[in-house]
Every structure is written in C-alpha cells, then in structure tokens.
Amino acid sequence: ARAADLEAAPFTTWGALETYVSRTARALMWAAAESTEVSLGGVEQGRILDLAARAWGYCGLLRAEPFWTARGRSFLPEGARSADVLEHARSAYEEAKPLARALPAAAFAAIGYVALKTGYLRMVKQGKRETALFVRQATLVKASATGSI
C-alpha cells in the first residue's frame, strides 16, 4: 500500500484514497488490536477500529501534506481540497469517539493514540509541524485513564 507514496498522482478518486487509508492505517490498527489477543469479534468493536483508523489515516495525510507539496505532489483526489480531508477525519473521529469505551481495556492500546488527532489537526490548521511532547504525553495518559479517544 505504501508504494502509492512514490507515485506522482497516487489517488485519483476518494475510493482510491480510502483504499490506501484502509491498507495502511486500518491494517496496522487491526494488527495492533489482534496482537492484544482480546476478542474483537463484535460489530461495534470492528466499527470503532475502522473509524479510528480512518480518522488517524486522514490526519496523517494532512500532517504529511507539506512533504508531499515540497515534492511537487499531492495526495488529494481530483477536485478535493485539504478541507475535505479534514472533514472526513473529523467525521470518522466523531463517530469513533463514543464507541471507544466499548473496546476491552487491553485493546484500547491499539487505538488510544487516535486521541492525538484533535491536537494534530489543530496544529495543521495553525501551520505548525508538531505539538509539544508534554501535551502529547498528557493527552495519551488521559485517553488511557478514561478509555476515551
């Protein structure tokens, strides 16, 4: 899936971009969840992983946009804007957030880092590259303690 990162125009449609996010962020999140050896058979648990991965994948693309642009490339499907990707990330996150508590505590580690999404997207909107380490750590501690993303 990461081979698309090397193509000049990797995503001509939203479907192609969604497939990329599914094969990268979703595949990694599912592998992490499965490594906990906790049953993830429930429909809601599968849905939370899919939504969280979509939010995280789109967020990652937005964070990497300056790197793509610096190389004269874009990950945006034809006719799309960064704001559209931001909306897709927000939408997936808002759907995932209330479902996160349904995951067993042991599986939360597979999605907990999605709690960083809000800070990362705020950073992207401000034109910054990274949030402070302490802020990221505090966000992750809070997410772990509360079971919320």
Coordinates of N, CA and C in Angstrom, one line a residue:
A1 N 0.8 -1.2 0.0 CA 0.0 0.0 0.0 C 0.9 1.3 0.0
R2 N 2.0 1.2 0.7 CA 2.9 2.4 0.8 C 3.5 2.7 -0.6
A3 N 3.5 1.8 -1.5 CA 4.0 2.1 -2.8 C 3.4 3.3 -3.5
A4 N 2.1 3.6 -3.1 CA 1.4 4.7 -3.6 C 2.1 6.0 -3.2
D5 N 2.8 6.0 -2.1 CA 3.5 7.2 -1.7 C 4.6 7.7 -2.7
L6 N 5.0 6.8 -3.6 CA 6.0 7.1 -4.6 C 5.5 7.5 -5.9
E7 N 4.2 7.3 -6.1 CA 3.6 7.6 -7.4 C 3.3 9.1 -7.5
A8 N 3.4 9.6 -8.7 CA 3.3 11.1 -9.0 C 1.8 11.5 -8.6
A9 N 0.8 10.8 -9.0 CA -0.6 11.2 -8.7 C -1.3 9.9 -8.2
P10 N -1.1 9.6 -6.9 CA -1.5 8.3 -6.4 C -3.0 8.1 -6.2
F11 N -3.8 9.2 -6.0 CA -5.2 9.0 -5.6 C -6.0 9.8 -6.5
T12 N -6.6 9.2 -7.5 CA -7.4 10.0 -8.5 C -8.9 10.1 -8.0
T13 N -9.3 9.2 -7.1 CA -10.6 9.3 -6.5 C -10.6 9.1 -5.0
W14 N -11.8 9.4 -4.4 CA -11.9 9.2 -3.0 C -11.8 7.7 -2.7
G15 N -12.3 6.9 -3.5 CA -12.2 5.5 -3.3 C -10.8 5.0 -3.3
A16 N -9.9 5.5 -4.1 CA -8.5 5.1 -4.1 C -7.9 5.6 -2.8
L17 N -8.2 6.8 -2.4 CA -7.6 7.3 -1.1 C -8.1 6.5 0.1
E18 N -9.4 6.1 0.1 CA -10.0 5.3 1.1 C -9.3 3.9 1.2
T19 N -9.0 3.4 0.0 CA -8.4 2.1 -0.1 C -7.0 2.2 0.5
Y20 N -6.3 3.3 0.2 CA -4.9 3.5 0.8 C -5.0 3.6 2.3
V21 N -5.9 4.4 2.8 CA -6.0 4.5 4.3 C -6.4 3.2 4.9
S22 N -7.2 2.4 4.2 CA -7.6 1.1 4.8 C -6.4 0.1 4.8
R23 N -5.6 0.2 3.7 CA -4.5 -0.8 3.7 C -3.3 -0.3 4.5
T24 N -3.3 0.9 5.0 CA -2.2 1.4 5.8 C -2.7 1.5 7.2
A25 N -3.3 2.6 7.6 CA -3.7 2.9 8.9 C -4.7 1.8 9.5
R26 N -5.6 1.4 8.7 CA -6.6 0.3 9.2 C -5.9 -1.0 9.4
A27 N -5.0 -1.4 8.5 CA -4.4 -2.7 8.6 C -3.5 -2.7 9.8
L28 N -2.8 -1.6 10.1 CA -1.9 -1.5 11.2 C -2.7 -1.5 12.5
M29 N -3.8 -0.8 12.6 CA -4.6 -0.7 13.8 C -5.2 -2.1 14.1
W30 N -5.7 -2.8 13.1 CA -6.2 -4.1 13.3 C -5.2 -5.1 13.8
A31 N -4.0 -5.0 13.2 CA -2.9 -5.9 13.6 C -2.5 -5.6 15.1
A32 N -2.5 -4.3 15.5 CA -2.2 -4.0 16.9 C -3.3 -4.5 17.8
A33 N -4.6 -4.4 17.4 CA -5.7 -4.9 18.2 C -5.6 -6.4 18.3
E34 N -5.3 -7.1 17.2 CA -5.2 -8.5 17.3 C -4.1 -9.0 18.1
S35 N -3.0 -8.3 18.2 CA -1.8 -8.7 19.0 C -2.1 -8.7 20.5
T36 N -3.2 -8.0 20.9 CA -3.6 -8.0 22.3 C -4.2 -9.3 22.7
E37 N -4.6 -10.1 21.7 CA -5.2 -11.4 22.0 C -6.5 -11.3 22.7
V38 N -7.2 -10.1 22.5 CA -8.5 -9.9 23.0 C -9.5 -10.0 21.9
S39 N -10.6 -10.7 22.1 CA -11.6 -10.9 21.1 C -12.1 -9.5 20.6
L40 N -12.1 -9.4 19.3 CA -12.6 -8.1 18.7 C -13.7 -8.5 17.7
G41 N -14.4 -9.6 18.0 CA -15.5 -10.1 17.1 C -16.7 -9.3 17.0
G42 N -17.0 -8.4 18.0 CA -18.2 -7.6 18.0 C -18.3 -6.6 16.9
V43 N -19.5 -6.4 16.3 CA -19.6 -5.4 15.3 C -19.2 -4.1 15.7
E44 N -19.6 -3.6 16.9 CA -19.2 -2.3 17.3 C -17.7 -2.2 17.5
Q45 N -17.0 -3.2 17.9 CA -15.6 -3.2 18.1 C -14.9 -3.1 16.8
G46 N -15.4 -3.8 15.8 CA -14.8 -3.7 14.4 C -15.1 -2.3 13.8
R47 N -16.2 -1.8 14.1 CA -16.6 -0.4 13.6 C -15.7 0.6 14.2
I48 N -15.4 0.6 15.5 CA -14.5 1.5 16.2 C -13.1 1.5 15.6
L49 N -12.6 0.3 15.3 CA -11.3 0.2 14.7 C -11.3 0.8 13.3
D50 N -12.3 0.5 12.5 CA -12.4 1.1 11.2 C -12.5 2.6 11.2
L51 N -13.3 3.1 12.1 CA -13.5 4.6 12.1 C -12.2 5.3 12.7
A52 N -11.7 4.7 13.7 CA -10.5 5.3 14.3 C -9.3 5.3 13.3
A53 N -9.2 4.2 12.6 CA -8.1 4.1 11.6 C -8.3 5.1 10.5
R54 N -9.6 5.3 10.1 CA -9.9 6.3 9.1 C -9.5 7.7 9.6
A55 N -9.9 8.1 10.8 CA -9.6 9.4 11.4 C -8.1 9.6 11.4
W56 N -7.4 8.5 11.9 CA -5.9 8.6 12.0 C -5.2 8.7 10.7
G57 N -5.7 7.9 9.7 CA -5.1 7.9 8.4 C -5.2 9.2 7.7
Y58 N -6.4 9.8 7.7 CA -6.6 11.1 7.1 C -5.8 12.2 7.9
C59 N -5.8 12.1 9.2 CA -5.0 13.1 10.0 C -3.5 13.0 9.6
G60 N -3.0 11.8 9.4 CA -1.6 11.6 9.0 C -1.3 12.2 7.6
L61 N -2.3 12.0 6.7 CA -2.1 12.6 5.4 C -2.0 14.1 5.5
L62 N -2.9 14.7 6.3 CA -2.9 16.1 6.4 C -1.6 16.6 7.1
R63 N -1.1 15.9 8.0 CA 0.2 16.2 8.6 C 1.4 16.1 7.7
A64 N 1.3 15.2 6.7 CA 2.3 15.0 5.7 C 2.2 15.9 4.5
E65 N 1.1 16.6 4.4 CA 0.9 17.4 3.2 C 2.0 18.3 2.8
P66 N 2.7 19.0 3.8 CA 3.9 19.8 3.4 C 5.0 19.0 2.7
F67 N 5.2 17.8 3.1 CA 6.2 17.0 2.5 C 5.8 16.6 1.1
W68 N 4.5 16.3 0.9 CA 4.0 16.0 -0.5 C 4.2 17.2 -1.4
T69 N 3.7 18.4 -0.8 CA 3.8 19.6 -1.6 C 5.2 20.0 -2.0
A70 N 6.2 19.8 -1.0 CA 7.6 20.1 -1.3 C 8.1 19.3 -2.4
R71 N 7.6 18.1 -2.7 CA 8.0 17.3 -3.8 C 7.2 17.5 -5.0
G72 N 6.3 18.5 -5.0 CA 5.5 18.8 -6.2 C 4.4 17.8 -6.4
R73 N 3.9 17.2 -5.3 CA 2.9 16.2 -5.4 C 1.8 16.5 -4.5
S74 N 0.7 15.7 -4.7 CA -0.5 15.9 -3.8 C -1.1 14.5 -3.6
F75 N -1.6 14.3 -2.4 CA -2.4 13.1 -2.1 C -3.9 13.3 -2.3
L76 N -4.3 14.5 -2.6 CA -5.7 14.8 -2.8 C -6.3 14.2 -4.0
P77 N -7.4 13.6 -3.9 CA -8.1 13.2 -5.1 C -8.5 14.4 -6.0
E78 N -8.7 14.1 -7.3 CA -9.1 15.2 -8.2 C -10.3 16.0 -7.6
G79 N -10.2 17.3 -7.6 CA -11.3 18.1 -7.2 C -11.4 18.3 -5.7
A80 N -10.6 17.6 -4.9 CA -10.7 17.7 -3.5 C -9.8 18.8 -2.9
R81 N -10.1 19.2 -1.7 CA -9.3 20.2 -1.0 C -8.9 19.6 0.3
S82 N -7.9 20.2 0.9 CA -7.4 19.7 2.2 C -8.6 19.8 3.2
A83 N -9.4 20.8 3.1 CA -10.6 20.9 4.0 C -11.5 19.7 3.9
D84 N -11.6 19.1 2.7 CA -12.4 17.9 2.5 C -11.9 16.7 3.3
V85 N -10.5 16.6 3.3 CA -9.9 15.5 4.0 C -10.0 15.8 5.5
L86 N -9.9 17.0 5.9 CA -10.1 17.4 7.3 C -11.5 17.0 7.8
E87 N -12.5 17.3 6.9 CA -13.9 16.9 7.3 C -14.1 15.4 7.4
H88 N -13.4 14.7 6.5 CA -13.5 13.2 6.6 C -12.9 12.7 7.9
A89 N -11.7 13.3 8.3 CA -11.1 12.9 9.5 C -11.9 13.2 10.7
R90 N -12.5 14.4 10.7 CA -13.4 14.8 11.8 C -14.6 13.9 11.9
S91 N -15.2 13.7 10.8 CA -16.4 12.9 10.8 C -16.2 11.5 11.3
A92 N -15.1 10.8 10.9 CA -14.8 9.5 11.3 C -14.4 9.5 12.8
Y93 N -13.7 10.5 13.3 CA -13.4 10.7 14.7 C -14.6 10.8 15.6
E94 N -15.5 11.7 15.1 CA -16.7 11.9 15.9 C -17.6 10.7 16.0
E95 N -17.6 9.9 15.0 CA -18.3 8.6 15.0 C -17.6 7.6 15.9
A96 N -16.3 7.6 15.9 CA -15.5 6.6 16.7 C -15.5 7.0 18.2
K97 N -15.5 8.2 18.5 CA -15.3 8.6 19.9 C -16.2 8.0 20.9
P98 N -17.5 8.0 20.6 CA -18.4 7.4 21.6 C -18.3 5.8 21.7
L99 N -17.8 5.2 20.6 CA -17.7 3.8 20.6 C -16.4 3.3 21.3
A100 N -15.5 4.1 21.5 CA -14.2 3.7 22.0 C -14.3 3.0 23.4
R101 N -15.2 3.4 24.2 CA -15.4 2.8 25.5 C -15.9 1.4 25.4
A102 N -16.4 1.0 24.3 CA -16.9 -0.4 24.1 C -15.7 -1.4 24.0
L103 N -14.5 -0.9 23.7 CA -13.4 -1.8 23.5 C -12.9 -2.3 24.8
P104 N -12.5 -3.6 24.9 CA -11.8 -4.0 26.1 C -10.6 -3.2 26.4
A105 N -10.3 -3.0 27.7 CA -9.2 -2.2 28.1 C -7.9 -2.6 27.4
A106 N -7.7 -3.9 27.3 CA -6.4 -4.4 26.7 C -6.3 -4.0 25.2
A107 N -7.4 -3.8 24.6 CA -7.4 -3.5 23.1 C -7.3 -2.0 22.9
F108 N -7.5 -1.2 24.0 CA -7.5 0.2 23.8 C -6.2 0.8 23.3
A109 N -5.1 0.1 23.7 CA -3.8 0.5 23.3 C -3.7 0.6 21.7
A110 N -4.5 -0.2 21.0 CA -4.4 -0.2 19.6 C -5.0 1.0 19.0
I111 N -5.9 1.7 19.7 CA -6.5 2.9 19.2 C -6.3 4.2 20.0
G112 N -5.7 4.0 21.2 CA -5.6 5.2 22.1 C -4.9 6.4 21.5
Y113 N -3.9 6.1 20.7 CA -3.1 7.2 20.1 C -4.0 8.1 19.2
V114 N -5.2 7.7 18.8 CA -6.1 8.5 18.0 C -6.5 9.7 18.8
A115 N -6.4 9.7 20.1 CA -6.7 10.8 20.9 C -5.8 12.0 20.5
L116 N -4.7 11.8 19.9 CA -3.8 12.8 19.5 C -4.3 13.6 18.2
K117 N -5.3 13.0 17.6 CA -5.8 13.6 16.3 C -6.3 15.0 16.5
T118 N -7.0 15.3 17.5 CA -7.5 16.7 17.7 C -6.4 17.7 17.8
G119 N -5.4 17.4 18.6 CA -4.2 18.3 18.7 C -3.5 18.4 17.4
Y120 N -3.3 17.3 16.7 CA -2.6 17.3 15.4 C -3.3 18.2 14.4
L121 N -4.7 18.0 14.3 CA -5.4 18.8 13.3 C -5.4 20.3 13.6
R122 N -5.5 20.6 14.9 CA -5.3 22.0 15.3 C -4.0 22.5 14.9
M123 N -2.9 21.7 15.1 CA -1.6 22.1 14.7 C -1.5 22.4 13.2
V124 N -2.1 21.5 12.4 CA -2.1 21.6 10.9 C -2.8 22.9 10.5
K125 N -3.9 23.2 11.1 CA -4.7 24.4 10.8 C -3.8 25.7 11.1
Q126 N -2.9 25.6 12.1 CA -2.1 26.7 12.5 C -0.8 26.7 11.7
G127 N -0.6 25.8 10.8 CA 0.6 25.7 10.0 C 1.8 25.2 10.8
K128 N 1.7 24.5 11.9 CA 2.8 24.0 12.7 C 3.0 22.6 12.3
R129 N 4.2 22.1 12.7 CA 4.6 20.7 12.4 C 4.3 19.7 13.5
E130 N 4.4 20.2 14.7 CA 4.3 19.2 15.8 C 3.7 19.9 17.1
T131 N 3.1 19.1 17.9 CA 2.6 19.6 19.2 C 3.7 19.3 20.2
A132 N 3.7 20.0 21.4 CA 4.7 19.8 22.4 C 4.6 18.3 22.9
L133 N 5.7 17.8 23.2 CA 5.8 16.4 23.8 C 5.0 16.3 25.0
F134 N 5.1 17.2 25.9 CA 4.3 17.1 27.2 C 2.8 17.0 26.9
V135 N 2.3 17.8 25.9 CA 0.9 17.9 25.6 C 0.5 16.5 25.0
R136 N 1.3 15.9 24.2 CA 1.0 14.6 23.6 C 1.0 13.6 24.7
Q137 N 2.0 13.6 25.6 CA 2.0 12.6 26.7 C 0.8 12.7 27.6
A138 N 0.4 14.0 27.9 CA -0.7 14.2 28.8 C -2.0 13.7 28.1
T139 N -2.1 14.0 26.8 CA -3.3 13.5 26.1 C -3.4 12.0 26.1
L140 N -2.3 11.3 25.9 CA -2.3 9.9 25.9 C -2.6 9.3 27.3
V141 N -2.1 9.9 28.3 CA -2.3 9.5 29.7 C -3.8 9.6 30.0
K142 N -4.4 10.7 29.6 CA -5.8 11.0 29.8 C -6.7 10.0 29.1
A143 N -6.3 9.7 27.8 CA -7.1 8.7 27.0 C -7.0 7.4 27.6
S144 N -5.8 7.0 28.1 CA -5.6 5.6 28.7 C -6.5 5.5 30.0
A145 N -6.4 6.6 30.8 CA -7.1 6.6 32.1 C -8.6 6.5 31.9
T146 N -9.1 7.2 30.9 CA -10.6 7.3 30.7 C -11.2 6.4 29.7
G147 N -10.3 5.8 28.9 CA -10.8 4.9 27.8 C -11.5 5.6 26.7
S148 N -11.2 6.9 26.6 CA -11.8 7.7 25.5 C -10.7 8.3 24.6
I149 N -11.1 8.4 23.3 CA -10.2 9.0 22.4 C -10.6 10.4 22.1

